[in-house]
């Protein structure tokens, strides 16, 4: 009887430990993906979004904070790879960059991680005070938008990635058109004249504020474009993301509150 109880106990401990592991193997070979910069770049652009919510694991598969994960990536010694999982969460794990890997991989990861780290540190802080007029002469400020969820897109005319996502962000505005408590505002580097000519051919459904280069560079200290902010109704930055896919998911969460 005691032997049976002992075997049963070991089985329960084993199954308990196994059930707590929600992730499995890397979705790509961590060594092979480092052979060519083109392969890594294609994988990273589609699968690795450092601005999204994810569960971070160090090189020993120990769970760490997102801040610690991004900080390690900025040092240029690791690549992030997503692990296969069954629970719908995103699991990113650190893998060592090999000595013979393309140096462009190391540099690209470090730069993107630096930008993501900067954005992450802004989350939970109050958005800087501002008071500007959009292209239609409407005053846009912290006070006029008080009590609203605010989605802010930072961009400029010659940013190809910024322009490419226009159709998607316009569709997002349409999706939330009945939500009077959600406002969409964009900060653009360019002059009113440049923007009016440009937007006549490529419409943007956001309220557009011109001449924001100094504000974005010095006050927000942005290094990459596009950058999207989501502010809650108290003016606190809930999320800072670098692409539409992360923006869509983040807004869906914030809009529930």
Short mmCIF file of C-alpha atoms in Angstrom, two decimals:
data_model
loop_
_atom_site.label_atom_id
_atom_site.label_comp_id
_atom_site.label_asym_id
_atom_site.label_seq_id
_atom_site.Cartn_x
_atom_site.Cartn_y
_atom_site.Cartn_z
CA UNK A 1 0.00 0.00 0.00
CA UNK A 2 2.83 2.34 0.95
CA UNK A 3 4.63 1.53 -2.31
CA UNK A 4 1.49 2.33 -4.32
CA UNK A 5 1.05 5.60 -2.45
CA UNK A 6 4.69 6.51 -3.15
CA UNK A 7 4.33 5.81 -6.88
CA UNK A 8 1.11 7.81 -7.00
CA UNK A 9 2.79 10.77 -5.26
CA UNK A 10 5.66 10.80 -7.75
CA UNK A 11 3.20 10.63 -10.65
CA UNK A 12 1.17 13.55 -9.31
CA UNK A 13 4.29 15.68 -8.80
CA UNK A 14 5.48 14.85 -12.32
CA UNK A 15 2.15 15.66 -13.94
CA UNK A 16 1.85 18.84 -11.90
CA UNK A 17 5.25 20.08 -13.06
CA UNK A 18 4.48 19.12 -16.63
CA UNK A 19 1.13 20.90 -16.59
CA UNK A 20 2.78 24.11 -15.39
CA UNK A 21 4.94 24.22 -18.51
CA UNK A 22 2.77 26.01 -21.05
CA UNK A 23 5.48 26.33 -23.71
CA UNK A 24 7.47 23.87 -25.77
CA UNK A 25 10.33 24.04 -28.28
CA UNK A 26 11.47 27.16 -30.20
CA UNK A 27 9.40 27.71 -33.33
CA UNK A 28 12.62 28.07 -35.35
CA UNK A 29 16.11 26.63 -34.97
CA UNK A 30 18.05 29.20 -32.84
CA UNK A 31 21.30 28.30 -34.63
CA UNK A 32 20.08 28.07 -38.21
CA UNK A 33 18.14 31.34 -38.02
CA UNK A 34 21.45 33.13 -37.40
CA UNK A 35 23.09 31.96 -40.64
CA UNK A 36 21.87 34.87 -42.74
CA UNK A 37 20.70 38.33 -41.81
CA UNK A 38 17.89 38.09 -44.37
CA UNK A 39 16.50 34.98 -42.67
CA UNK A 40 16.62 36.55 -39.23
CA UNK A 41 15.13 39.85 -40.44
CA UNK A 42 12.21 38.07 -42.14
CA UNK A 43 11.52 36.04 -39.00
CA UNK A 44 11.78 38.97 -36.61
CA UNK A 45 9.53 41.26 -38.66
CA UNK A 46 6.74 38.67 -38.70
CA UNK A 47 7.09 36.87 -35.37
CA UNK A 48 8.90 39.06 -32.83
CA UNK A 49 7.09 42.18 -31.63
CA UNK A 50 8.90 43.54 -28.61
CA UNK A 51 6.20 46.12 -27.92
CA UNK A 52 3.48 43.51 -27.36
CA UNK A 53 2.67 41.77 -24.08
CA UNK A 54 4.68 38.59 -23.74
CA UNK A 55 6.05 36.23 -21.10
CA UNK A 56 9.83 36.66 -20.98
CA UNK A 57 12.26 33.81 -20.35
CA UNK A 58 16.01 34.00 -19.91
CA UNK A 59 18.46 31.62 -21.59
CA UNK A 60 17.84 29.05 -18.83
CA UNK A 61 14.03 29.19 -19.38
CA UNK A 62 13.53 31.07 -16.12
CA UNK A 63 10.72 33.64 -16.22
CA UNK A 64 11.99 37.22 -15.92
CA UNK A 65 10.44 40.67 -16.24
CA UNK A 66 9.92 42.23 -19.63
CA UNK A 67 12.20 45.08 -18.55
CA UNK A 68 15.05 42.67 -17.74
CA UNK A 69 14.46 40.83 -21.03
CA UNK A 70 14.69 44.01 -23.11
CA UNK A 71 17.70 45.20 -21.15
CA UNK A 72 19.55 41.98 -21.98
CA UNK A 73 18.73 42.39 -25.66
CA UNK A 74 20.16 45.92 -25.73
CA UNK A 75 23.55 44.49 -24.76
CA UNK A 76 23.74 42.60 -28.05
CA UNK A 77 24.45 39.12 -26.69
CA UNK A 78 21.08 37.44 -27.31
CA UNK A 79 18.38 36.97 -29.91
CA UNK A 80 14.69 36.60 -28.94
CA UNK A 81 12.81 33.59 -30.25
CA UNK A 82 9.19 32.66 -29.66
CA UNK A 83 8.44 29.27 -28.15
CA UNK A 84 5.57 27.08 -29.28
CA UNK A 85 2.76 27.11 -26.72
CA UNK A 86 -0.73 25.78 -26.04
CA UNK A 87 -2.28 28.54 -23.92
CA UNK A 88 -2.45 31.42 -26.40
CA UNK A 89 0.25 33.47 -24.66
CA UNK A 90 3.43 34.67 -26.32
CA UNK A 91 6.59 33.20 -24.82
CA UNK A 92 9.86 34.83 -25.88
CA UNK A 93 13.16 33.24 -24.82
CA UNK A 94 16.72 34.56 -24.98
CA UNK A 95 19.20 32.55 -27.06
CA UNK A 96 22.91 33.31 -27.31
CA UNK A 97 24.14 35.06 -30.44
CA UNK A 98 26.82 32.85 -31.98
CA UNK A 99 30.34 34.26 -32.58
CA UNK A 100 30.07 33.66 -36.33
CA UNK A 101 26.62 35.23 -36.72
CA UNK A 102 26.14 38.16 -39.07
CA UNK A 103 27.05 41.34 -37.15
CA UNK A 104 23.98 43.03 -38.64
CA UNK A 105 21.77 40.68 -36.61
CA UNK A 106 23.42 41.79 -33.38
CA UNK A 107 23.20 45.49 -34.26
CA UNK A 108 19.57 45.30 -35.39
CA UNK A 109 18.40 43.47 -32.29
CA UNK A 110 20.24 45.85 -29.97
CA UNK A 111 18.71 48.92 -31.67
CA UNK A 112 15.17 47.56 -31.74
CA UNK A 113 15.46 46.45 -28.13
CA UNK A 114 16.74 49.90 -27.14
CA UNK A 115 13.68 51.53 -28.74
CA UNK A 116 11.32 48.98 -27.17
CA UNK A 117 12.95 49.47 -23.75
CA UNK A 118 12.52 53.25 -24.02
CA UNK A 119 8.86 52.85 -24.98
CA UNK A 120 8.21 50.31 -22.21
CA UNK A 121 9.62 52.69 -19.58
CA UNK A 122 7.10 55.35 -20.63
CA UNK A 123 4.14 53.08 -19.90
CA UNK A 124 2.42 53.95 -16.64
CA UNK A 125 3.58 57.58 -16.75
CA UNK A 126 1.55 60.70 -17.53
CA UNK A 127 1.68 61.84 -21.16
CA UNK A 128 3.52 65.21 -21.36
CA UNK A 129 1.35 68.33 -21.34
CA UNK A 130 0.48 69.62 -24.79
CA UNK A 131 -1.77 72.14 -26.51
CA UNK A 132 -1.74 72.28 -30.31
CA UNK A 133 -4.05 72.98 -33.23
CA UNK A 134 -4.76 70.37 -35.90
CA UNK A 135 -4.98 71.01 -39.66
CA UNK A 136 -8.63 72.06 -39.26
CA UNK A 137 -7.85 74.63 -36.59
CA UNK A 138 -9.25 72.58 -33.71
CA UNK A 139 -7.50 72.86 -30.35
CA UNK A 140 -6.10 69.54 -29.21
CA UNK A 141 -4.79 69.45 -25.65
CA UNK A 142 -4.74 67.44 -22.44
CA UNK A 143 -7.73 69.45 -21.25
CA UNK A 144 -9.88 69.16 -24.39
CA UNK A 145 -9.38 65.39 -24.43
CA UNK A 146 -9.84 64.82 -20.71
CA UNK A 147 -11.94 61.77 -19.89
CA UNK A 148 -11.23 60.14 -23.27
CA UNK A 149 -9.12 57.21 -24.39
CA UNK A 150 -6.60 58.74 -26.80
CA UNK A 151 -4.78 56.90 -29.58
CA UNK A 152 -1.77 58.86 -30.86
CA UNK A 153 0.18 58.03 -34.02
CA UNK A 154 3.60 59.66 -34.46
CA UNK A 155 4.84 59.82 -38.04
CA UNK A 156 6.19 61.88 -40.95
CA UNK A 157 5.61 61.99 -44.70
CA UNK A 158 8.79 60.21 -45.79
CA UNK A 159 8.42 57.31 -43.35
CA UNK A 160 7.49 54.35 -45.57
CA UNK A 161 6.40 52.15 -42.65
CA UNK A 162 4.19 54.97 -41.34
CA UNK A 163 2.40 55.35 -44.65
CA UNK A 164 2.08 51.63 -45.32
CA UNK A 165 -0.16 51.18 -42.27
CA UNK A 166 -2.59 54.00 -43.24
CA UNK A 167 -5.30 51.62 -44.55
CA UNK A 168 -5.15 49.55 -41.37
CA UNK A 169 -5.24 52.44 -38.92
CA UNK A 170 -8.05 54.04 -40.93
CA UNK A 171 -9.98 50.78 -40.58
CA UNK A 172 -9.30 50.89 -36.84
CA UNK A 173 -10.83 54.36 -36.61
CA UNK A 174 -13.88 53.08 -38.48
CA UNK A 175 -14.14 50.11 -36.12
CA UNK A 176 -14.43 52.42 -33.09
CA UNK A 177 -16.48 55.16 -34.78
CA UNK A 178 -19.38 54.65 -32.36
CA UNK A 179 -17.14 54.99 -29.32
CA UNK A 180 -17.36 58.70 -28.49
CA UNK A 181 -14.90 58.15 -25.65
CA UNK A 182 -12.06 57.16 -28.01
CA UNK A 183 -10.18 59.81 -29.98
CA UNK A 184 -7.55 59.31 -32.69
CA UNK A 185 -4.84 61.97 -33.02
CA UNK A 186 -1.64 62.01 -35.04
CA UNK A 187 1.52 64.05 -34.54
CA UNK A 188 3.39 64.73 -37.79
CA UNK A 189 6.81 66.30 -38.33
CA UNK A 190 5.78 68.09 -41.52
CA UNK A 191 4.36 71.54 -42.22
CA UNK A 192 0.63 72.19 -42.76
CA UNK A 193 1.23 72.85 -46.45
CA UNK A 194 3.16 69.63 -46.98
CA UNK A 195 0.58 67.59 -45.09
CA UNK A 196 -2.42 68.99 -46.94
CA UNK A 197 -0.89 68.10 -50.31
CA UNK A 198 0.18 64.65 -49.11
CA UNK A 199 -3.08 63.75 -47.34
CA UNK A 200 -5.13 64.77 -50.35
CA UNK A 201 -3.74 61.66 -52.06
CA UNK A 202 -3.34 59.44 -49.00
CA UNK A 203 -6.09 60.23 -46.49
CA UNK A 204 -5.60 59.60 -42.78
CA UNK A 205 -8.70 59.37 -40.57
CA UNK A 206 -6.87 60.72 -37.53
CA UNK A 207 -6.86 64.36 -36.47
CA UNK A 208 -3.50 65.57 -37.82
CA UNK A 209 -1.28 68.02 -35.93
CA UNK A 210 1.60 69.52 -37.97
CA UNK A 211 5.08 70.78 -37.02
CA UNK A 212 5.60 68.22 -34.25
CA UNK A 213 9.24 67.31 -34.99
CA UNK A 214 10.73 69.14 -32.00
CA UNK A 215 8.02 67.89 -29.63
CA UNK A 216 8.46 64.28 -30.73
CA UNK A 217 12.26 64.40 -30.69
CA UNK A 218 12.84 66.41 -27.53
CA UNK A 219 9.76 65.95 -25.33
CA UNK A 220 8.80 62.39 -26.27
CA UNK A 221 12.40 61.48 -27.23
CA UNK A 222 11.28 59.13 -30.00
CA UNK A 223 13.91 57.22 -31.95
CA UNK A 224 11.72 55.20 -34.31
CA UNK A 225 8.61 55.75 -36.42
CA UNK A 226 5.81 54.98 -36.45
CA UNK A 227 5.23 55.01 -32.71
CA UNK A 228 1.73 54.66 -31.27
CA UNK A 229 0.58 55.74 -27.80
CA UNK A 230 -2.61 54.70 -26.05
CA UNK A 231 -3.64 56.94 -23.14
CA UNK A 232 -6.34 56.06 -20.65
CA UNK A 233 -9.02 58.50 -19.54
CA UNK A 234 -6.73 59.91 -16.87
CA UNK A 235 -4.03 60.79 -19.42
CA UNK A 236 -1.71 57.98 -18.35
CA UNK A 237 0.24 56.10 -21.03
CA UNK A 238 -1.11 52.55 -21.04
CA UNK A 239 0.78 51.25 -24.07
CA UNK A 240 3.50 52.34 -26.48
CA UNK A 241 3.85 50.19 -29.61
CA UNK A 242 5.66 50.33 -32.92
CA UNK A 243 3.25 48.62 -35.31
CA UNK A 244 -0.42 48.27 -36.16
CA UNK A 245 -0.71 44.64 -35.06
CA UNK A 246 0.34 45.46 -31.49
CA UNK A 247 -1.80 48.61 -31.54
CA UNK A 248 -4.95 46.73 -32.47
CA UNK A 249 -4.51 44.19 -29.65
CA UNK A 250 -3.59 46.84 -27.06
CA UNK A 251 -6.53 49.10 -27.92
CA UNK A 252 -8.95 46.18 -27.66
CA UNK A 253 -7.77 45.67 -24.06
CA UNK A 254 -7.74 49.33 -23.03
CA UNK A 255 -11.16 50.01 -24.60
CA UNK A 256 -12.78 47.53 -22.20
CA UNK A 257 -12.13 49.88 -19.27
#
